Amino acid sequence: MKKITLYFVILFWCGFNIKAQEQEYGENQPYSSYWFVHELLEWSPENDREAKFNVSSIPLADRFLNDSTDLGESSPKIPGIIALMAPHTTNFHPSQGFSSVKQYAFPFWQYIDYFVQWGGSANEGIIVPPTAFWTDAAHKNGVKSIGTVFFPPNVYGGKEEWVYEFLVKNEDGSFPVADKLIEVAKAYNFDGWFINQETYDLVGNMGELMQEFITYYRERSNLKLVWYDAMIDDSRVIWQDELNEHNQMYFQNGDTNMSDVFFINFRYHDVNLEDSKLLANKLGRSEWDLFAGIDVQSKSYKTPVKWDALYKNGKPNNTSIGIYWSNSTFDISESKMPEDVYRNEQNFWNGGSTIETRFGESTWQGFSNYFEPRSVINELPFKSNFNYGLGSFYNEKGKTVSREEWHNLSIQDVLPTWQFQVDTTKVEPTISFKDSYFGGSSLFLEAYENAELPLYKTKIGLEKNVNFSVVAKTTGNISLEFYCQLSNGEILTNALKNSLSWKKNNFRITARKNVRIIKIGVRTRGKGSAYLGEVAINYKHEPSPTTSQFQVNGFLNENNAELYVHFKTLDAPVYHNLYFINEENDKIWLGKTPSKDFYISKIPTKNGKIKIEVQSESFGGKKGEIIKKTIDISK
């Protein structure tokens, strides 16, 4: 048994002991933070030049399940998923994205409740907050973003003194490291911490001190805490593979809720999870606060899984689910191109692929058939261009304004709720990375006969008129209808105009008392292909945002420059679009950000002078005024 556990630990540690991505960064590139304990204690936002680039600017959205069920903190517990993702090495992780399309982006936020940015290693640092653009994407989808505290096993570089430093308690009863963890989360605007303590041979009452540390942390913040099943009550590291009397004090200790999520180690069987549920209920907690782990790092959706222990009668059974290394969909891709990775994502989340194991053939069941997708489309305005958060180009109204590769999850749109639960003999939908209306992707449909494609679960009140704008283009003998399903049973349809180029279609649903729009989608008629480039919904003409004045600090390097752009005001939530005006007077897109501070890695310059243009944009797509500046960074 111990051999199996150590194998898992090696995977945990080695994933972040790999060399940094082979990519060139500027000398002034800001990076996401990571620390050892003594470094964290010395840190403050004021003494860290890069801290301002690591602040998430998008608040946590409210989520719901259906027309009447909100998912607030006071809502009844339901089964959920926590996903541990390792999108990059611990070090050299750029704060705000990459100039590469071959990076991992996550498209299935609707099925998870917690995102953990997994990281940390004995060589780099053991305390890793989530990168700002990952928190932005998580929050936009109502998902809580969690950082990692990882104490490696001794044999893989872990040191007992790191645990002792972490648990230092002052004479007044305070824990300095707990105060720092709270400070970091508040400064960077994320939601809590995952504690994974796997360092053994500790001496003294470290188990008791850890419980005091967690109690202190819980009393002084409303931040979340995730606990991994490794360290037990007497300080030893012995994976229990269940909730029991040896580890329950890290889950519920008397009247104190110690952890919001208890991540159960991977070697469980049916009885382990049944007993865990019984104990959780005895402690006054929901079994859905327990998350049974699935390690998919090496095989992704080809991993053998104990589905019978996790699902019963088409629903989760006994516990929620914890996925370790769900970004393996990217790792197993040979090309690393988004088309291939997205196919892996659909296999992973929707299931259905047959895998061979030493026990014969089994089927990867996935998650979408067992978990009801969450949605955040409960207020207006709403706009989606089906923008995946990366691209080999960037378009605006179908016109290419940049031919550079880019990757920035801060500007990923809320993607369709159902991706894509349809009869693929009638219509094959996918995210296309070959064309877009805005951004680097769009929704592509190949239709073979009449079909219906649900897009978004919504909860939009019709107390006043609701306006829709849908942008599409078609090829072949195909026509499209856009439909809205109402809570009173009505289904309203509007035909979209056929066009070989991007065509905007506008229509309105008139007000109805006590009625909501609960689903929107498209229907195909005939055979052919179509692109959807935009769905926008609003009540009235939205006011234009105010474009902030900005200042630029430049770093000159021969005929190129790096730029730090600081916006003096931030009307949240709002994006800033940044452009460069070249010598031919062409407008080149440099990036888009919801942040107050933004880094531009490379821009050509002549004699140190650069023409910059900025235009703010609301989340509903309304544009503000254009501000132009000529910057001289040669001085």
GROMACS .gro file of N, CA and C in nm, residues 132-248:
model
  351
  132ALA      N    1  -0.332   3.560  -1.169
  132ALA     CA    2  -0.445   3.653  -1.178
  132ALA      C    3  -0.540   3.620  -1.293
  133PHE      N    4  -0.487   3.584  -1.411
  133PHE     CA    5  -0.579   3.563  -1.523
  133PHE      C    6  -0.658   3.433  -1.508
  134TRP      N    7  -0.605   3.337  -1.431
  134TRP     CA    8  -0.684   3.218  -1.400
  134TRP      C    9  -0.796   3.252  -1.300
  135THR      N   10  -0.765   3.335  -1.203
  135THR     CA   11  -0.870   3.378  -1.110
  135THR      C   12  -0.977   3.459  -1.182
  136ASP      N   13  -0.937   3.545  -1.274
  136ASP     CA   14  -1.035   3.621  -1.353
  136ASP      C   15  -1.133   3.528  -1.423
  137ALA      N   16  -1.080   3.427  -1.492
  137ALA     CA   17  -1.167   3.334  -1.564
  137ALA      C   18  -1.255   3.255  -1.470
  138ALA      N   19  -1.199   3.209  -1.358
  138ALA     CA   20  -1.278   3.135  -1.260
  138ALA      C   21  -1.392   3.221  -1.206
  139HIS      N   22  -1.360   3.341  -1.165
  139HIS     CA   23  -1.461   3.431  -1.106
  139HIS      C   24  -1.571   3.465  -1.205
  140LYS      N   25  -1.534   3.485  -1.330
  140LYS     CA   26  -1.633   3.518  -1.432
  140LYS      C   27  -1.738   3.407  -1.442
  141ASN      N   28  -1.696   3.284  -1.411
  141ASN     CA   29  -1.786   3.169  -1.417
  141ASN      C   30  -1.839   3.127  -1.280
  142GLY      N   31  -1.816   3.210  -1.179
  142GLY     CA   32  -1.869   3.179  -1.045
  142GLY      C   33  -1.792   3.073  -0.971
  143VAL      N   34  -1.669   3.043  -1.014
  143VAL     CA   35  -1.587   2.938  -0.954
  143VAL      C   36  -1.487   3.001  -0.857
  144LYS      N   37  -1.474   2.942  -0.739
  144LYS     CA   38  -1.379   2.994  -0.640
  144LYS      C   39  -1.238   2.952  -0.677
  145SER      N   40  -1.144   3.046  -0.663
  145SER     CA   41  -1.005   3.028  -0.702
  145SER      C   42  -0.919   3.011  -0.577
  146ILE      N   43  -0.839   2.904  -0.576
  146ILE     CA   44  -0.768   2.863  -0.454
  146ILE      C   45  -0.619   2.850  -0.482
  147GLY      N   46  -0.535   2.902  -0.390
  147GLY     CA   47  -0.391   2.885  -0.397
  147GLY      C   48  -0.347   2.759  -0.324
  148THR      N   49  -0.217   2.726  -0.335
  148THR     CA   50  -0.164   2.601  -0.281
  148THR      C   51  -0.052   2.626  -0.182
  149VAL      N   52  -0.057   2.552  -0.070
  149VAL     CA   53   0.055   2.540   0.023
  149VAL      C   54   0.096   2.393   0.021
  150PHE      N   55   0.215   2.365  -0.029
  150PHE     CA   56   0.258   2.227  -0.050
  150PHE      C   57   0.386   2.199   0.027
  151PHE      N   58   0.377   2.109   0.126
  151PHE     CA   59   0.494   2.062   0.199
  151PHE      C   60   0.532   1.926   0.142
  152PRO      N   61   0.638   1.917   0.060
  152PRO     CA   62   0.673   1.790  -0.006
  152PRO      C   63   0.721   1.686   0.095
  153PRO      N   64   0.710   1.558   0.059
  153PRO     CA   65   0.772   1.453   0.140
  153PRO      C   66   0.924   1.475   0.148
  154ASN      N   67   0.982   1.434   0.257
  154ASN     CA   68   1.125   1.457   0.280
  154ASN      C   69   1.212   1.398   0.170
  155VAL      N   70   1.176   1.278   0.125
  155VAL     CA   71   1.257   1.210   0.025
  155VAL      C   72   1.258   1.284  -0.108
  156TYR      N   73   1.161   1.374  -0.126
  156TYR     CA   74   1.155   1.454  -0.250
  156TYR      C   75   1.185   1.601  -0.225
  157GLY      N   76   1.261   1.627  -0.119
  157GLY     CA   77   1.310   1.761  -0.094
  157GLY      C   78   1.241   1.837   0.017
  158GLY      N   79   1.135   1.782   0.073
  158GLY     CA   80   1.067   1.849   0.182
  158GLY      C   81   1.154   1.859   0.306
  159LYS      N   82   1.136   1.967   0.381
  159LYS     CA   83   1.214   1.989   0.502
  159LYS      C   84   1.121   2.016   0.620
  160GLU      N   85   1.149   1.946   0.731
  160GLU     CA   86   1.064   1.962   0.849
  160GLU      C   87   1.058   2.107   0.896
  161GLU      N   88   1.171   2.179   0.880
  161GLU     CA   89   1.173   2.317   0.931
  161GLU      C   90   1.075   2.407   0.858
  162TRP      N   91   1.039   2.372   0.734
  162TRP     CA   92   0.939   2.453   0.664
  162TRP      C   93   0.804   2.443   0.735
  163VAL      N   94   0.770   2.325   0.784
  163VAL     CA   95   0.645   2.308   0.860
  163VAL      C   96   0.654   2.384   0.992
  164TYR      N   97   0.768   2.374   1.059
  164TYR     CA   98   0.785   2.446   1.186
  164TYR      C   99   0.773   2.597   1.165
  165GLU      N  100   0.835   2.648   1.058
  165GLU     CA  101   0.825   2.792   1.028
  165GLU      C  102   0.680   2.832   1.001
  166PHE      N  103   0.612   2.748   0.930
  166PHE     CA  104   0.473   2.775   0.892
  166PHE      C  105   0.384   2.785   1.014
  167LEU      N  106   0.411   2.701   1.116
  167LEU     CA  107   0.323   2.691   1.233
  167LEU      C  108   0.372   2.771   1.353
  168VAL      N  109   0.465   2.864   1.331
  168VAL     CA  110   0.511   2.948   1.443
  168VAL      C  111   0.393   3.024   1.503
  169LYS      N  112   0.384   3.018   1.636
  169LYS     CA  113   0.275   3.085   1.708
  169LYS      C  114   0.336   3.189   1.802
  170ASN      N  115   0.289   3.312   1.793
  170ASN     CA  116   0.338   3.418   1.880
  170ASN      C  117   0.279   3.405   2.020
  171GLU      N  118   0.340   3.477   2.115
  171GLU     CA  119   0.293   3.471   2.253
  171GLU      C  120   0.149   3.520   2.268
  172ASP      N  121   0.107   3.609   2.178
  172ASP     CA  122  -0.029   3.660   2.186
  172ASP      C  123  -0.131   3.566   2.119
  173GLY      N  124  -0.085   3.449   2.072
  173GLY     CA  125  -0.174   3.351   2.013
  173GLY      C  126  -0.190   3.364   1.861
  174SER      N  127  -0.125   3.463   1.801
  174SER     CA  128  -0.139   3.483   1.657
  174SER      C  129  -0.043   3.393   1.580
  175PHE      N  130  -0.076   3.367   1.455
  175PHE     CA  131   0.007   3.290   1.364
  175PHE      C  132   0.048   3.382   1.249
  176PRO      N  133   0.174   3.426   1.246
  176PRO     CA  134   0.216   3.522   1.142
  176PRO      C  135   0.193   3.474   1.000
  177VAL      N  136   0.213   3.344   0.974
  177VAL     CA  137   0.196   3.294   0.838
  177VAL      C  138   0.048   3.294   0.799
  178ALA      N  139  -0.039   3.261   0.892
  178ALA     CA  140  -0.183   3.268   0.863
  178ALA      C  141  -0.223   3.410   0.826
  179ASP      N  142  -0.170   3.507   0.899
  179ASP     CA  143  -0.200   3.646   0.867
  179ASP      C  144  -0.152   3.682   0.727
  180LYS      N  145  -0.035   3.628   0.689
  180LYS     CA  146   0.019   3.657   0.556
  180LYS      C  147  -0.065   3.590   0.446
  181LEU      N  148  -0.109   3.467   0.470
  181LEU     CA  149  -0.194   3.400   0.371
  181LEU      C  150  -0.322   3.479   0.348
  182ILE      N  151  -0.378   3.532   0.455
  182ILE     CA  152  -0.499   3.613   0.442
  182ILE      C  153  -0.468   3.741   0.365
  183GLU      N  154  -0.353   3.804   0.397
  183GLU     CA  155  -0.314   3.928   0.328
  183GLU      C  156  -0.297   3.906   0.179
  184VAL      N  157  -0.231   3.797   0.141
  184VAL     CA  158  -0.209   3.769  -0.001
  184VAL      C  159  -0.340   3.749  -0.074
  185ALA      N  160  -0.430   3.668  -0.016
  185ALA     CA  161  -0.558   3.640  -0.082
  185ALA      C  162  -0.640   3.767  -0.100
  186LYS      N  163  -0.638   3.853  -0.002
  186LYS     CA  164  -0.714   3.978  -0.013
  186LYS      C  165  -0.648   4.073  -0.113
  187ALA      N  166  -0.514   4.078  -0.113
  187ALA     CA  167  -0.444   4.168  -0.205
  187ALA      C  168  -0.461   4.124  -0.349
  188TYR      N  169  -0.460   3.992  -0.373
  188TYR     CA  170  -0.467   3.939  -0.509
  188TYR      C  171  -0.610   3.901  -0.549
  189ASN      N  172  -0.704   3.909  -0.456
  189ASN     CA  173  -0.846   3.887  -0.484
  189ASN      C  174  -0.878   3.744  -0.527
  190PHE      N  175  -0.828   3.646  -0.449
  190PHE     CA  176  -0.872   3.509  -0.469
  190PHE      C  177  -0.936   3.457  -0.341
  191ASP      N  178  -0.974   3.329  -0.337
  191ASP     CA  179  -1.076   3.286  -0.242
  191ASP      C  180  -1.032   3.194  -0.130
  192GLY      N  181  -0.906   3.154  -0.128
  192GLY     CA  182  -0.864   3.067  -0.019
  192GLY      C  183  -0.742   2.985  -0.053
  193TRP      N  184  -0.713   2.885   0.035
  193TRP     CA  185  -0.589   2.808   0.023
  193TRP      C  186  -0.615   2.659   0.038
  194PHE      N  187  -0.538   2.581  -0.038
  194PHE     CA  188  -0.532   2.435  -0.028
  194PHE      C  189  -0.406   2.402   0.052
  195ILE      N  190  -0.419   2.330   0.163
  195ILE     CA  191  -0.304   2.290   0.244
  195ILE      C  192  -0.279   2.142   0.223
  196ASN      N  193  -0.160   2.110   0.172
  196ASN     CA  194  -0.119   1.972   0.148
  196ASN      C  195   0.010   1.947   0.226
  197GLN      N  196  -0.003   1.888   0.344
  197GLN     CA  197   0.111   1.866   0.432
  197GLN      C  198   0.152   1.719   0.423
  198GLU      N  199   0.264   1.692   0.349
  198GLU     CA  200   0.312   1.555   0.331
  198GLU      C  201   0.455   1.536   0.383
  199THR      N  202   0.505   1.632   0.461
  199THR     CA  203   0.638   1.618   0.519
  199THR      C  204   0.628   1.537   0.648
  200TYR      N  205   0.708   1.432   0.661
  200TYR     CA  206   0.696   1.344   0.777
  200TYR      C  207   0.815   1.362   0.871
  201ASP      N  208   0.819   1.280   0.976
  201ASP     CA  209   0.923   1.284   1.080
  201ASP      C  210   0.919   1.415   1.158
  202LEU      N  211   0.801   1.473   1.173
  202LEU     CA  212   0.788   1.595   1.253
  202LEU      C  213   0.796   1.559   1.401
  203VAL      N  214   0.851   1.648   1.479
  203VAL     CA  215   0.857   1.627   1.624
  203VAL      C  216   0.774   1.734   1.692
  204GLY      N  217   0.725   1.700   1.810
  204GLY     CA  218   0.642   1.795   1.883
  204GLY      C  219   0.496   1.782   1.847
  205ASN      N  220   0.419   1.877   1.891
  205ASN     CA  221   0.272   1.873   1.877
  205ASN      C  222   0.226   1.943   1.749
  206MET      N  223   0.286   1.907   1.636
  206MET     CA  224   0.255   1.977   1.512
  206MET      C  225   0.110   1.956   1.469
  207GLY      N  226   0.053   1.839   1.498
  207GLY     CA  227  -0.087   1.815   1.464
  207GLY      C  228  -0.178   1.912   1.538
  208GLU      N  229  -0.153   1.931   1.666
  208GLU     CA  230  -0.234   2.024   1.744
  208GLU      C  231  -0.212   2.167   1.696
  209LEU      N  232  -0.086   2.202   1.667
  209LEU     CA  233  -0.057   2.337   1.619
  209LEU      C  234  -0.124   2.363   1.485
  210MET      N  235  -0.127   2.263   1.398
  210MET     CA  236  -0.194   2.282   1.269
  210MET      C  237  -0.342   2.309   1.289
  211GLN      N  238  -0.402   2.239   1.384
  211GLN     CA  239  -0.544   2.263   1.411
  211GLN      C  240  -0.566   2.404   1.466
  212GLU      N  241  -0.476   2.449   1.553
  212GLU     CA  242  -0.485   2.586   1.605
  212GLU      C  243  -0.465   2.688   1.492
  213PHE      N  244  -0.371   2.659   1.404
  213PHE     CA  245  -0.344   2.746   1.289
  213PHE      C  246  -0.470   2.761   1.204
  214ILE      N  247  -0.535   2.650   1.172
  214ILE     CA  248  -0.654   2.654   1.088
  214ILE      C  249  -0.766   2.729   1.159
  215THR      N  250  -0.783   2.703   1.288
  215THR     CA  251  -0.887   2.774   1.364
  215THR      C  252  -0.863   2.924   1.360
  216TYR      N  253  -0.739   2.965   1.378
  216TYR     CA  254  -0.703   3.108   1.374
  216TYR      C  255  -0.736   3.166   1.236
  217TYR      N  256  -0.696   3.097   1.132
  217TYR     CA  257  -0.723   3.139   0.993
  217TYR      C  258  -0.873   3.153   0.969
  218ARG      N  259  -0.952   3.058   1.019
  218ARG     CA  260  -1.097   3.060   0.996
  218ARG      C  261  -1.164   3.173   1.073
  219GLU      N  262  -1.114   3.200   1.191
  219GLU     CA  263  -1.174   3.304   1.273
  219GLU      C  264  -1.148   3.443   1.219
  220ARG      N  265  -1.040   3.460   1.144
  220ARG     CA  266  -0.998   3.593   1.100
  220ARG      C  267  -1.025   3.622   0.953
  221SER      N  268  -1.092   3.532   0.886
  221SER     CA  269  -1.124   3.557   0.746
  221SER      C  270  -1.243   3.472   0.705
  222ASN      N  271  -1.303   3.509   0.594
  222ASN     CA  272  -1.407   3.426   0.534
  222ASN      C  273  -1.351   3.348   0.414
  223LEU      N  274  -1.219   3.336   0.408
  223LEU     CA  275  -1.154   3.263   0.300
  223LEU      C  276  -1.180   3.114   0.313
  224LYS      N  277  -1.178   3.045   0.199
  224LYS     CA  278  -1.199   2.901   0.198
  224LYS      C  279  -1.071   2.829   0.238
  225LEU      N  280  -1.089   2.704   0.285
  225LEU     CA  281  -0.975   2.621   0.314
  225LEU      C  282  -1.003   2.480   0.263
  226VAL      N  283  -0.906   2.426   0.190
  226VAL     CA  284  -0.912   2.290   0.138
  226VAL      C  285  -0.803   2.210   0.208
  227TRP      N  286  -0.839   2.091   0.260
  227TRP     CA  287  -0.744   2.007   0.331
  227TRP      C  288  -0.727   1.876   0.258
  228TYR      N  289  -0.601   1.832   0.243
  228TYR     CA  290  -0.572   1.705   0.177
  228TYR      C  291  -0.544   1.596   0.281
  229ASP      N  292  -0.601   1.480   0.258
  229ASP     CA  293  -0.592   1.365   0.346
  229ASP      C  294  -0.451   1.306   0.343
  230ALA      N  295  -0.363   1.361   0.433
  230ALA     CA  296  -0.227   1.308   0.444
  230ALA      C  297  -0.185   1.310   0.591
  231MET      N  298  -0.171   1.428   0.650
  231MET     CA  299  -0.132   1.442   0.790
  231MET      C  300  -0.250   1.405   0.880
  232ILE      N  301  -0.221   1.330   0.987
  232ILE     CA  302  -0.327   1.292   1.081
  232ILE      C  303  -0.308   1.365   1.213
  233ASP      N  304  -0.390   1.331   1.311
  233ASP     CA  305  -0.397   1.408   1.435
  233ASP      C  306  -0.266   1.413   1.512
  234ASP      N  307  -0.186   1.306   1.509
  234ASP     CA  308  -0.063   1.303   1.589
  234ASP      C  309   0.060   1.349   1.509
  235SER      N  310   0.039   1.418   1.397
  235SER     CA  311   0.144   1.479   1.314
  235SER      C  312   0.204   1.386   1.211
  236ARG      N  313   0.176   1.256   1.218
  236ARG     CA  314   0.230   1.164   1.118
  236ARG      C  315   0.158   1.183   0.985
  237VAL      N  316   0.226   1.145   0.877
  237VAL     CA  317   0.166   1.147   0.744
  237VAL      C  318   0.128   1.004   0.709
  238ILE      N  319  -0.002   0.976   0.719
  238ILE     CA  320  -0.055   0.843   0.687
  238ILE      C  321  -0.186   0.864   0.612
  239TRP      N  322  -0.185   0.841   0.484
  239TRP     CA  323  -0.303   0.862   0.402
  239TRP      C  324  -0.413   0.766   0.446
  240GLN      N  325  -0.529   0.818   0.480
  240GLN     CA  326  -0.637   0.737   0.534
  240GLN      C  327  -0.734   0.688   0.427
  241ASP      N  328  -0.740   0.755   0.315
  241ASP     CA  329  -0.832   0.720   0.205
  241ASP      C  330  -0.978   0.726   0.247
  242GLU      N  331  -1.005   0.803   0.349
  242GLU     CA  332  -1.141   0.822   0.400
  242GLU      C  333  -1.137   0.930   0.508
  243LEU      N  334  -1.253   0.972   0.550
  243LEU     CA  335  -1.266   1.055   0.670
  243LEU      C  336  -1.285   0.961   0.788
  244ASN      N  337  -1.201   0.974   0.890
  244ASN     CA  338  -1.215   0.888   1.008
  244ASN      C  339  -1.166   0.961   1.132
  245GLU      N  340  -1.154   0.887   1.243
  245GLU     CA  341  -1.119   0.950   1.371
  245GLU      C  342  -0.978   1.006   1.372
  246HIS      N  343  -0.893   0.967   1.276
  246HIS     CA  344  -0.755   1.015   1.273
  246HIS      C  345  -0.739   1.148   1.200
  247ASN      N  346  -0.836   1.185   1.119
  247ASN     CA  347  -0.821   1.309   1.042
  247ASN      C  348  -0.943   1.400   1.048
  248GLN      N  349  -1.049   1.357   1.116
  248GLN     CA  350  -1.173   1.435   1.116
  248GLN      C  351  -1.155   1.574   1.175
   0.00000   0.00000   0.00000
